[in-house]
PDB file of C-alpha atoms and ligand atoms in Angstrom:
ATOM      1  CA  MET A   1      20.341  11.857  23.596  1.00  0.00           C
ATOM      2  CA  ARG A   2      17.808  14.701  23.519  1.00  0.00           C
ATOM      3  CA  ILE A   3      14.517  14.364  21.695  1.00  0.00           C
ATOM      4  CA  VAL A   4      12.089  17.249  21.329  1.00  0.00           C
ATOM      5  CA  ILE A   5       8.646  16.293  20.097  1.00  0.00           C
ATOM      6  CA  LEU A   6       7.952  19.214  17.792  1.00  0.00           C
ATOM      7  CA  GLY A   7       4.445  18.144  16.871  1.00  0.00           C
ATOM      8  CA  THR A   8       2.208  15.457  18.312  1.00  0.00           C
ATOM      9  CA  GLY A   9      -0.803  15.795  16.003  1.00  0.00           C
ATOM     10  CA  ALA A  10      -1.638  13.642  12.995  1.00  0.00           C
ATOM     11  CA  GLY A  11      -2.274  15.167   9.567  1.00  0.00           C
ATOM     12  CA  GLY A  12      -4.558  18.193  10.015  1.00  0.00           C
ATOM     13  CA  GLY A  13      -3.416  18.857  13.568  1.00  0.00           C
ATOM     14  CA  LEU A  14      -5.590  19.910  16.496  1.00  0.00           C
ATOM     15  CA  PRO A  15      -7.630  21.951  15.829  1.00  0.00           C
ATOM     16  CA  GLN A  16      -7.950  21.019  12.157  1.00  0.00           C
ATOM     17  CA  TRP A  17      -8.974  24.003  10.030  1.00  0.00           C
ATOM     18  CA  ASN A  18     -12.239  22.513   8.802  1.00  0.00           C
ATOM     19  CA  CYS A  19     -13.241  20.449  11.815  1.00  0.00           C
ATOM     20  CA  GLY A  20     -15.851  21.402  14.387  1.00  0.00           C
ATOM     21  CA  CYS A  21     -15.664  18.202  16.428  1.00  0.00           C
ATOM     22  CA  PRO A  22     -15.705  18.533  20.241  1.00  0.00           C
ATOM     23  CA  ASN A  23     -11.906  18.115  20.514  1.00  0.00           C
ATOM     24  CA  CYS A  24     -11.165  20.722  17.836  1.00  0.00           C
ATOM     25  CA  GLU A  25     -13.613  23.136  19.446  1.00  0.00           C
ATOM     26  CA  ALA A  26     -12.065  22.524  22.882  1.00  0.00           C
ATOM     27  CA  ALA A  27      -8.603  23.220  21.447  1.00  0.00           C
ATOM     28  CA  ARG A  28      -9.824  26.418  19.761  1.00  0.00           C
ATOM     29  CA  GLU A  29     -11.242  27.583  23.074  1.00  0.00           C
ATOM     30  CA  GLY A  30      -8.070  26.680  24.956  1.00  0.00           C
ATOM     31  CA  ARG A  31      -9.763  24.035  27.103  1.00  0.00           C
ATOM     32  CA  ILE A  32      -7.344  21.344  25.879  1.00  0.00           C
ATOM     33  CA  PRO A  33      -3.850  21.810  24.386  1.00  0.00           C
ATOM     34  CA  SER A  34      -3.536  22.195  20.619  1.00  0.00           C
ATOM     35  CA  MET A  35      -1.293  19.830  18.693  1.00  0.00           C
ATOM     36  CA  SER A  36       0.769  20.767  15.680  1.00  0.00           C
ATOM     37  CA  GLN A  37       1.573  18.163  13.061  1.00  0.00           C
ATOM     38  CA  SER A  38       3.908  15.235  13.447  1.00  0.00           C
ATOM     39  CA  GLY A  39       7.683  15.459  13.837  1.00  0.00           C
ATOM     40  CA  ILE A  40      10.605  15.299  16.251  1.00  0.00           C
ATOM     41  CA  ALA A  41      14.054  16.851  16.593  1.00  0.00           C
ATOM     42  CA  ILE A  42      16.962  14.821  17.949  1.00  0.00           C
ATOM     43  CA  SER A  43      20.499  15.585  19.071  1.00  0.00           C
ATOM     44  CA  ALA A  44      23.281  13.840  20.961  1.00  0.00           C
ATOM     45  CA  ASP A  45      25.306  16.940  21.784  1.00  0.00           C
ATOM     46  CA  GLY A  46      22.650  19.668  21.918  1.00  0.00           C
ATOM     47  CA  ILE A  47      24.501  21.478  19.131  1.00  0.00           C
ATOM     48  CA  ASN A  48      23.897  19.426  16.004  1.00  0.00           C
ATOM     49  CA  TRP A  49      20.292  18.456  15.369  1.00  0.00           C
ATOM     50  CA  ALA A  50      18.339  16.236  13.003  1.00  0.00           C
ATOM     51  CA  LEU A  51      14.661  16.483  12.237  1.00  0.00           C
ATOM     52  CA  VAL A  52      12.665  13.343  11.733  1.00  0.00           C
ATOM     53  CA  ASN A  53       9.742  14.374   9.561  1.00  0.00           C
ATOM     54  CA  ALA A  54       9.038  17.891   8.389  1.00  0.00           C
ATOM     55  CA  SER A  55       5.460  18.898   9.031  1.00  0.00           C
ATOM     56  CA  PRO A  56       3.521  21.775   7.480  1.00  0.00           C
ATOM     57  CA  ASP A  57       3.828  23.417  10.935  1.00  0.00           C
ATOM     58  CA  LEU A  58       7.623  23.283  10.917  1.00  0.00           C
ATOM     59  CA  ARG A  59       8.164  27.035  10.793  1.00  0.00           C
ATOM     60  CA  SER A  60       6.324  27.689  14.047  1.00  0.00           C
ATOM     61  CA  GLN A  61       7.748  24.523  15.626  1.00  0.00           C
ATOM     62  CA  LEU A  62      11.299  25.764  15.000  1.00  0.00           C
ATOM     63  CA  ALA A  63      10.434  29.245  16.234  1.00  0.00           C
ATOM     64  CA  ALA A  64       9.070  27.756  19.465  1.00  0.00           C
ATOM     65  CA  ASN A  65      12.176  25.696  20.257  1.00  0.00           C
ATOM     66  CA  PRO A  66      15.242  27.708  21.363  1.00  0.00           C
ATOM     67  CA  ALA A  67      17.651  24.821  20.664  1.00  0.00           C
ATOM     68  CA  LEU A  68      16.843  25.092  16.963  1.00  0.00           C
ATOM     69  CA  ARG A  69      17.534  28.787  16.483  1.00  0.00           C
ATOM     70  CA  PRO A  70      20.439  30.018  14.332  1.00  0.00           C
ATOM     71  CA  ALA A  71      23.756  30.512  16.108  1.00  0.00           C
ATOM     72  CA  GLY A  72      24.779  33.471  13.927  1.00  0.00           C
ATOM     73  CA  LEU A  73      23.533  35.865  11.294  1.00  0.00           C
ATOM     74  CA  ARG A  74      22.587  33.011   8.991  1.00  0.00           C
ATOM     75  CA  GLY A  75      22.710  29.319   9.762  1.00  0.00           C
ATOM     76  CA  SER A  76      20.923  26.517  11.514  1.00  0.00           C
ATOM     77  CA  PRO A  77      21.799  23.728  13.921  1.00  0.00           C
ATOM     78  CA  ILE A  78      19.715  21.404  11.704  1.00  0.00           C
ATOM     79  CA  ARG A  79      22.183  19.197   9.869  1.00  0.00           C
ATOM     80  CA  SER A  80      19.808  16.526   8.602  1.00  0.00           C
ATOM     81  CA  VAL A  81      16.195  15.806   7.877  1.00  0.00           C
ATOM     82  CA  LEU A  82      14.887  12.250   7.698  1.00  0.00           C
ATOM     83  CA  VAL A  83      11.388  11.476   6.458  1.00  0.00           C
ATOM     84  CA  THR A  84       9.627   8.222   7.331  1.00  0.00           C
ATOM     85  CA  ASN A  85       7.049   8.309   4.538  1.00  0.00           C
ATOM     86  CA  GLY A  86       5.788  10.627   1.836  1.00  0.00           C
ATOM     87  CA  ASP A  87       2.657  11.807   3.649  1.00  0.00           C
ATOM     88  CA  ILE A  88       1.932  15.525   3.437  1.00  0.00           C
ATOM     89  CA  ASP A  89       2.169  15.896   7.211  1.00  0.00           C
ATOM     90  CA  HIS A  90       5.723  14.539   7.078  1.00  0.00           C
ATOM     91  CA  VAL A  91       7.146  16.234   3.985  1.00  0.00           C
ATOM     92  CA  ALA A  92       5.360  19.543   3.346  1.00  0.00           C
ATOM     93  CA  GLY A  93       7.668  21.237   5.870  1.00  0.00           C
ATOM     94  CA  LEU A  94      10.581  20.662   3.504  1.00  0.00           C
ATOM     95  CA  LEU A  95       9.278  23.718   1.658  1.00  0.00           C
ATOM     96  CA  THR A  96       9.834  25.692   4.860  1.00  0.00           C
ATOM     97  CA  LEU A  97      13.542  24.816   4.691  1.00  0.00           C
ATOM     98  CA  ARG A  98      14.098  26.441   1.294  1.00  0.00           C
ATOM     99  CA  GLU A  99      16.092  29.522   2.267  1.00  0.00           C
ATOM    100  CA  GLY A 100      19.507  28.448   1.027  1.00  0.00           C
ATOM    101  CA  GLN A 101      20.560  26.296   3.956  1.00  0.00           C
ATOM    102  CA  SER A 102      22.611  23.147   3.528  1.00  0.00           C
ATOM    103  CA  PHE A 103      21.440  19.855   5.042  1.00  0.00           C
ATOM    104  CA  ASN A 104      21.205  16.141   4.321  1.00  0.00           C
ATOM    105  CA  LEU A 105      17.819  14.818   3.280  1.00  0.00           C
ATOM    106  CA  PHE A 106      17.543  11.149   4.184  1.00  0.00           C
ATOM    107  CA  ALA A 107      14.806   8.777   2.995  1.00  0.00           C
ATOM    108  CA  THR A 108      14.400   5.401   1.363  1.00  0.00           C
ATOM    109  CA  PRO A 109      14.882   5.270  -2.437  1.00  0.00           C
ATOM    110  CA  ALA A 110      11.106   4.880  -2.917  1.00  0.00           C
ATOM    111  CA  ILE A 111      10.366   8.010  -0.880  1.00  0.00           C
ATOM    112  CA  HIS A 112      13.107   9.915  -2.677  1.00  0.00           C
ATOM    113  CA  ASP A 113      11.354   8.981  -5.936  1.00  0.00           C
ATOM    114  CA  VAL A 114       8.120  10.466  -4.576  1.00  0.00           C
ATOM    115  CA  LEU A 115       9.928  13.664  -3.530  1.00  0.00           C
ATOM    116  CA  ALA A 116      11.795  13.891  -6.841  1.00  0.00           C
ATOM    117  CA  ALA A 117       8.491  13.680  -8.720  1.00  0.00           C
ATOM    118  CA  ASN A 118       7.329  16.886  -7.002  1.00  0.00           C
ATOM    119  CA  PRO A 119       8.611  19.874  -9.018  1.00  0.00           C
ATOM    120  CA  MET A 120       8.068  22.294  -6.140  1.00  0.00           C
ATOM    121  CA  LEU A 121      10.723  20.557  -4.060  1.00  0.00           C
ATOM    122  CA  ALA A 122      13.305  21.515  -6.685  1.00  0.00           C
ATOM    123  CA  VAL A 123      13.477  24.675  -4.580  1.00  0.00           C
ATOM    124  CA  LEU A 124      15.805  22.616  -2.341  1.00  0.00           C
ATOM    125  CA  ARG A 125      18.844  23.150  -4.537  1.00  0.00           C
ATOM    126  CA  PRO A 126      20.957  20.029  -5.112  1.00  0.00           C
ATOM    127  CA  GLU A 127      24.231  21.780  -4.256  1.00  0.00           C
ATOM    128  CA  LEU A 128      22.820  22.587  -0.798  1.00  0.00           C
ATOM    129  CA  VAL A 129      20.410  19.798   0.044  1.00  0.00           C
ATOM    130  CA  MET A 130      22.022  16.409  -0.360  1.00  0.00           C
ATOM    131  CA  ARG A 131      19.359  13.808  -1.065  1.00  0.00           C
ATOM    132  CA  ARG A 132      20.734  10.609   0.376  1.00  0.00           C
ATOM    133  CA  GLU A 133      19.063   7.283  -0.317  1.00  0.00           C
ATOM    134  CA  ILE A 134      19.018   4.985   2.695  1.00  0.00           C
ATOM    135  CA  ALA A 135      18.574   1.259   2.295  1.00  0.00           C
ATOM    136  CA  LEU A 136      16.368  -0.565   4.774  1.00  0.00           C
ATOM    137  CA  ASP A 137      18.098  -2.220   7.719  1.00  0.00           C
ATOM    138  CA  GLN A 138      21.438  -0.452   7.144  1.00  0.00           C
ATOM    139  CA  PRO A 139      22.594   1.817   9.993  1.00  0.00           C
ATOM    140  CA  PHE A 140      23.764   5.279   8.914  1.00  0.00           C
ATOM    141  CA  GLY A 141      24.994   8.423  10.610  1.00  0.00           C
ATOM    142  CA  LEU A 142      21.963  10.667  11.040  1.00  0.00           C
ATOM    143  CA  VAL A 143      23.710  13.455  12.906  1.00  0.00           C
ATOM    144  CA  GLU A 144      26.778  13.773  15.169  1.00  0.00           C
ATOM    145  CA  GLY A 145      26.611  10.975  17.752  1.00  0.00           C
ATOM    146  CA  ILE A 146      23.383   9.411  16.495  1.00  0.00           C
ATOM    147  CA  SER A 147      23.003   6.471  14.208  1.00  0.00           C
ATOM    148  CA  ALA A 148      19.687   5.564  12.585  1.00  0.00           C
ATOM    149  CA  THR A 149      18.332   2.426  10.972  1.00  0.00           C
ATOM    150  CA  LEU A 150      15.189   2.434   8.833  1.00  0.00           C
ATOM    151  CA  PHE A 151      13.038  -0.663   8.873  1.00  0.00           C
ATOM    152  CA  ALA A 152       9.826  -1.446   7.014  1.00  0.00           C
ATOM    153  CA  VAL A 153       6.620  -1.393   9.041  1.00  0.00           C
ATOM    154  CA  PRO A 154       3.148  -2.323   7.792  1.00  0.00           C
ATOM    155  CA  GLY A 155       1.867   0.693   5.892  1.00  0.00           C
ATOM    156  CA  LYS A 156       0.765   2.069   2.567  1.00  0.00           C
ATOM    157  CA  VAL A 157       1.639   4.606  -0.107  1.00  0.00           C
ATOM    158  CA  PRO A 158       0.853   8.299   0.605  1.00  0.00           C
ATOM    159  CA  LEU A 159      -2.790   9.329   0.328  1.00  0.00           C
ATOM    160  CA  TYR A 160      -2.149  11.317  -2.857  1.00  0.00           C
ATOM    161  CA  LEU A 161      -0.664   8.253  -4.593  1.00  0.00           C
ATOM    162  CA  GLU A 162      -3.424   5.838  -3.640  1.00  0.00           C
ATOM    163  CA  GLY A 163      -4.897   4.035  -6.642  1.00  0.00           C
ATOM    164  CA  GLU A 164      -8.238   2.297  -6.930  1.00  0.00           C
ATOM    165  CA  THR A 165      -7.168  -0.448  -4.534  1.00  0.00           C
ATOM    166  CA  VAL A 166      -4.817   0.171  -1.646  1.00  0.00           C
ATOM    167  CA  GLU A 167      -2.708  -2.360   0.168  1.00  0.00           C
ATOM    168  CA  THR A 168      -2.637  -1.168   3.766  1.00  0.00           C
ATOM    169  CA  GLY A 169      -0.282  -3.710   5.308  1.00  0.00           C
ATOM    170  CA  GLN A 170       2.409  -3.274   2.696  1.00  0.00           C
ATOM    171  CA  MET A 171       5.974  -3.935   3.867  1.00  0.00           C
ATOM    172  CA  GLY A 172       8.602  -2.007   1.981  1.00  0.00           C
ATOM    173  CA  GLU A 173      10.166   1.404   1.521  1.00  0.00           C
ATOM    174  CA  GLN A 174       6.938   3.451   1.610  1.00  0.00           C
ATOM    175  CA  THR A 175       6.487   3.532   5.391  1.00  0.00           C
ATOM    176  CA  VAL A 176       9.351   2.986   7.796  1.00  0.00           C
ATOM    177  CA  GLY A 177      10.081   3.015  11.476  1.00  0.00           C
ATOM    178  CA  VAL A 178      13.359   4.420  12.760  1.00  0.00           C
ATOM    179  CA  GLU A 179      15.724   2.968  15.302  1.00  0.00           C
ATOM    180  CA  LEU A 180      17.831   5.764  16.806  1.00  0.00           C
ATOM    181  CA  THR A 181      20.915   4.888  18.791  1.00  0.00           C
ATOM    182  CA  SER A 182      23.587   6.818  20.623  1.00  0.00           C
ATOM    183  CA  ASP A 183      26.389   5.277  22.635  1.00  0.00           C
ATOM    184  CA  ARG A 184      24.000   5.068  25.573  1.00  0.00           C
ATOM    185  CA  SER A 185      20.458   4.639  24.330  1.00  0.00           C
ATOM    186  CA  ARG A 186      18.160   2.993  21.816  1.00  0.00           C
ATOM    187  CA  VAL A 187      14.913   4.668  20.832  1.00  0.00           C
ATOM    188  CA  TYR A 188      12.183   3.900  18.273  1.00  0.00           C
ATOM    189  CA  TYR A 189      10.142   6.468  16.387  1.00  0.00           C
ATOM    190  CA  ILE A 190       7.208   4.931  14.490  1.00  0.00           C
ATOM    191  CA  PRO A 191       4.559   7.557  13.672  1.00  0.00           C
ATOM    192  CA  GLY A 192       2.722   5.384  11.151  1.00  0.00           C
ATOM    193  CA  CYS A 193       2.121   1.662  11.561  1.00  0.00           C
ATOM    194  CA  ALA A 194      -0.855  -0.438  10.429  1.00  0.00           C
ATOM    195  CA  THR A 195      -0.373  -3.407  12.786  1.00  0.00           C
ATOM    196  CA  VAL A 196       2.013  -4.493  15.546  1.00  0.00           C
ATOM    197  CA  PRO A 197       3.428  -7.855  14.438  1.00  0.00           C
ATOM    198  CA  ASP A 198       5.449 -10.109  16.736  1.00  0.00           C
ATOM    199  CA  TRP A 199       8.756  -9.272  15.061  1.00  0.00           C
ATOM    200  CA  LEU A 200       8.181  -5.612  15.888  1.00  0.00           C
ATOM    201  CA  LYS A 201       7.598  -6.402  19.548  1.00  0.00           C
ATOM    202  CA  SER A 202      10.850  -8.365  19.673  1.00  0.00           C
ATOM    203  CA  ARG A 203      12.695  -5.555  17.991  1.00  0.00           C
ATOM    204  CA  ILE A 204      11.450  -2.905  20.406  1.00  0.00           C
ATOM    205  CA  ALA A 205      11.961  -4.986  23.558  1.00  0.00           C
ATOM    206  CA  GLY A 206      14.368  -3.333  25.980  1.00  0.00           C
ATOM    207  CA  ALA A 207      14.233   0.084  24.281  1.00  0.00           C
ATOM    208  CA  ASP A 208      14.876   3.263  26.254  1.00  0.00           C
ATOM    209  CA  ALA A 209      11.867   4.863  24.600  1.00  0.00           C
ATOM    210  CA  LEU A 210       9.203   4.156  22.020  1.00  0.00           C
ATOM    211  CA  LEU A 211       7.345   6.958  20.232  1.00  0.00           C
ATOM    212  CA  LEU A 212       4.466   5.191  18.527  1.00  0.00           C
ATOM    213  CA  ASP A 213       1.560   5.841  16.182  1.00  0.00           C
ATOM    214  CA  GLY A 214      -1.351   6.849  18.426  1.00  0.00           C
ATOM    215  CA  THR A 215      -3.518   8.221  15.611  1.00  0.00           C
ATOM    216  CA  LEU A 216      -6.812   6.668  16.658  1.00  0.00           C
ATOM    217  CA  TRP A 217      -8.259   5.261  19.845  1.00  0.00           C
ATOM    218  CA  THR A 218     -10.629   2.894  18.002  1.00  0.00           C
ATOM    219  CA  ASP A 219     -10.462   1.768  14.400  1.00  0.00           C
ATOM    220  CA  ASP A 220     -13.864   3.222  13.442  1.00  0.00           C
ATOM    221  CA  GLU A 221     -13.894   6.384  15.575  1.00  0.00           C
ATOM    222  CA  MET A 222     -13.914   8.766  12.598  1.00  0.00           C
ATOM    223  CA  ILE A 223     -16.850   6.943  11.031  1.00  0.00           C
ATOM    224  CA  ARG A 224     -18.829   6.856  14.272  1.00  0.00           C
ATOM    225  CA  ALA A 225     -18.170  10.542  14.921  1.00  0.00           C
ATOM    226  CA  GLY A 226     -19.374  11.425  11.416  1.00  0.00           C
ATOM    227  CA  LEU A 227     -15.943  12.818  10.526  1.00  0.00           C
ATOM    228  CA  GLY A 228     -14.999  10.485   7.698  1.00  0.00           C
ATOM    229  CA  ILE A 229     -15.580   7.221   5.928  1.00  0.00           C
ATOM    230  CA  LYS A 230     -12.282   5.465   6.617  1.00  0.00           C
ATOM    231  CA  THR A 231     -11.152   3.168   9.364  1.00  0.00           C
ATOM    232  CA  GLY A 232      -7.774   3.652  10.981  1.00  0.00           C
ATOM    233  CA  ARG A 233      -6.450   0.487   9.392  1.00  0.00           C
ATOM    234  CA  ARG A 234      -7.519   1.739   5.974  1.00  0.00           C
ATOM    235  CA  MET A 235      -5.398   4.828   6.700  1.00  0.00           C
ATOM    236  CA  GLY A 236      -2.450   2.661   7.753  1.00  0.00           C
ATOM    237  CA  HIS A 237      -2.810   3.259  11.485  1.00  0.00           C
ATOM    238  CA  VAL A 238      -3.276   0.590  14.157  1.00  0.00           C
ATOM    239  CA  PRO A 239      -5.746   1.693  16.860  1.00  0.00           C
ATOM    240  CA  VAL A 240      -4.543   2.179  20.436  1.00  0.00           C
ATOM    241  CA  SER A 241      -7.398   0.331  22.178  1.00  0.00           C
ATOM    242  CA  GLY A 242      -9.003  -3.063  21.755  1.00  0.00           C
ATOM    243  CA  ALA A 243      -7.840  -6.638  21.682  1.00  0.00           C
ATOM    244  CA  ASP A 244      -5.883  -6.018  18.485  1.00  0.00           C
ATOM    245  CA  GLY A 245      -4.754  -2.505  19.422  1.00  0.00           C
ATOM    246  CA  SER A 246      -1.188  -1.393  20.069  1.00  0.00           C
ATOM    247  CA  MET A 247      -1.599  -1.075  23.843  1.00  0.00           C
ATOM    248  CA  THR A 248      -2.544  -4.732  24.255  1.00  0.00           C
ATOM    249  CA  ALA A 249       0.085  -5.834  21.735  1.00  0.00           C
ATOM    250  CA  LEU A 250       2.858  -4.099  23.661  1.00  0.00           C
ATOM    251  CA  ALA A 251       1.599  -4.693  27.199  1.00  0.00           C
ATOM    252  CA  GLU A 252       4.190  -7.358  27.964  1.00  0.00           C
ATOM    253  CA  VAL A 253       7.060  -5.811  26.006  1.00  0.00           C
ATOM    254  CA  PRO A 254       9.590  -4.254  28.400  1.00  0.00           C
ATOM    255  CA  MET A 255      10.844  -0.723  27.725  1.00  0.00           C
ATOM    256  CA  GLN A 256      11.736   2.358  29.750  1.00  0.00           C
ATOM    257  CA  ARG A 257       9.245   4.806  28.263  1.00  0.00           C
ATOM    258  CA  ARG A 258       6.294   4.500  25.923  1.00  0.00           C
ATOM    259  CA  ILE A 259       4.767   7.573  24.349  1.00  0.00           C
ATOM    260  CA  TYR A 260       1.964   7.966  21.831  1.00  0.00           C
ATOM    261  CA  VAL A 261       2.508  10.532  19.076  1.00  0.00           C
ATOM    262  CA  HIS A 262       0.728  11.404  15.789  1.00  0.00           C
ATOM    263  CA  LEU A 263      -2.686  11.725  17.457  1.00  0.00           C
ATOM    264  CA  ASN A 264      -5.698  12.520  15.325  1.00  0.00           C
ATOM    265  CA  ASN A 265      -8.084  15.217  16.509  1.00  0.00           C
ATOM    266  CA  SER A 266     -10.862  12.608  16.771  1.00  0.00           C
ATOM    267  CA  ASN A 267      -8.884  10.656  19.393  1.00  0.00           C
ATOM    268  CA  PRO A 268     -10.193  10.989  22.989  1.00  0.00           C
ATOM    269  CA  LEU A 269      -6.563  10.746  24.184  1.00  0.00           C
ATOM    270  CA  VAL A 270      -5.953  14.354  23.095  1.00  0.00           C
ATOM    271  CA  ASP A 271      -8.215  15.421  25.959  1.00  0.00           C
ATOM    272  CA  PRO A 272      -6.161  15.317  29.181  1.00  0.00           C
ATOM    273  CA  TYR A 273      -9.374  14.909  31.203  1.00  0.00           C
ATOM    274  CA  SER A 274     -10.839  11.946  29.292  1.00  0.00           C
ATOM    275  CA  PRO A 275     -11.282   8.513  30.920  1.00  0.00           C
ATOM    276  CA  GLU A 276      -9.485   6.967  27.935  1.00  0.00           C
ATOM    277  CA  ARG A 277      -6.453   9.126  28.683  1.00  0.00           C
ATOM    278  CA  ALA A 278      -6.501   8.030  32.325  1.00  0.00           C
ATOM    279  CA  SER A 279      -6.647   4.363  31.315  1.00  0.00           C
ATOM    280  CA  VAL A 280      -3.695   4.685  28.914  1.00  0.00           C
ATOM    281  CA  GLU A 281      -1.617   6.522  31.500  1.00  0.00           C
ATOM    282  CA  ALA A 282      -2.490   3.868  34.081  1.00  0.00           C
ATOM    283  CA  ALA A 283      -1.074   1.318  31.647  1.00  0.00           C
ATOM    284  CA  GLY A 284       2.265   3.139  31.649  1.00  0.00           C
ATOM    285  CA  TRP A 285       1.935   5.194  28.472  1.00  0.00           C
ATOM    286  CA  GLN A 286       2.413   8.919  28.081  1.00  0.00           C
ATOM    287  CA  ILE A 287       0.673  11.103  25.543  1.00  0.00           C
ATOM    288  CA  GLY A 288       3.121  13.365  23.765  1.00  0.00           C
ATOM    289  CA  HIS A 289       2.611  17.110  23.772  1.00  0.00           C
ATOM    290  CA  ASP A 290       4.136  19.747  21.542  1.00  0.00           C
ATOM    291  CA  GLY A 291       7.533  20.768  22.879  1.00  0.00           C
ATOM    292  CA  MET A 292       7.840  17.688  25.118  1.00  0.00           C
ATOM    293  CA  GLU A 293      11.487  16.859  25.663  1.00  0.00           C
ATOM    294  CA  ILE A 294      12.876  13.491  26.647  1.00  0.00           C
ATOM    295  CA  THR A 295      16.468  12.584  27.376  1.00  0.00           C
ATOM    296  CA  PRO A 296      16.605   8.808  26.991  1.00  0.00           C
TER     297      PRO A 296
HETATM  298  C1  MLT B   1      -1.825   9.881   7.665  1.00  0.00           C
HETATM  299  O1  MLT B   1      -0.987   9.765   8.565  1.00  0.00           O
HETATM  300  O2  MLT B   1      -2.748   9.056   7.535  1.00  0.00           O
HETATM  301  C2  MLT B   1      -1.655  10.994   6.689  1.00  0.00           C
HETATM  302  O3  MLT B   1      -0.947  12.012   7.295  1.00  0.00           O
HETATM  303  C3  MLT B   1      -2.912  11.457   6.091  1.00  0.00           C
HETATM  304  C4  MLT B   1      -2.692  12.742   5.363  1.00  0.00           C
HETATM  305  O4  MLT B   1      -1.869  12.796   4.423  1.00  0.00           O
HETATM  306  O5  MLT B   1      -3.320  13.736   5.727  1.00  0.00           O
HETATM  307 MN1   MN B   2       0.188  11.358   9.141  1.00  0.00          MN
HETATM  308 ZN1   ZN B   3     -11.826  17.699  14.948  1.00  0.00          ZN
END
């Protein structure tokens, strides 16, 4: 199995267009690496590829990755696109895939409803882009040699569908994790997750790799930095640090590789020279970077 992390940033990326925080400034000045928005590409044979999530940065992500270039005059090795929720950072890139190319578009029925309600996505013509509804907990063929299973993780509806009150630990079809298996390996991709319950730890145990929501270091970091009014949990993202953070929750769960993805620009982990980064790496985690390839 080959996985290319196309984008390691959360919504907005690093630097974010309207953010002058120290991390965004450091990225603009080239002192720390930039991060494009969240998504991965996966293949078992190196020929047929699936995307999991389609970020607004997809065009440049595809251009930067030789494995994803067309083999002939027109065409693409991308056979399928799976989206794990309806967030802008995971679906806006579908508009980038509008140039008459055929692929499967996989999502839960609830997410397909959200996509179907967007008239702009009608540009993905039904005779070319097959919208396939995937039930939770049912394995399906994602792409040649790779099977995927969607499972509910604690989350919420997309930002643009939030009503007056928002349930942030909702379990259902709105936010899913993905189990990816080939004949040799089992990998989890969970870019959005509000808490790490015990059942999730049991499920992940023994995995070849985990790519997990690393949006925020602490729950209130955006508030304290003067960048926003929401906590991570309110946004549907478990923090990395702290007694109830994902690092502590998973400390005793065995797996081959653990990698944080979907990092917000406010997160000190995006700075390779930060003490927080050193502490996470000492605990056995890696921080994803754009273009990072793993072969679990
Ligand atoms: C998130 O992960 O919280 C979303 O990407 C927020 C957004 O839509 O910008
Ligand atoms: Mn996001
Ligand atoms: Zn910033």
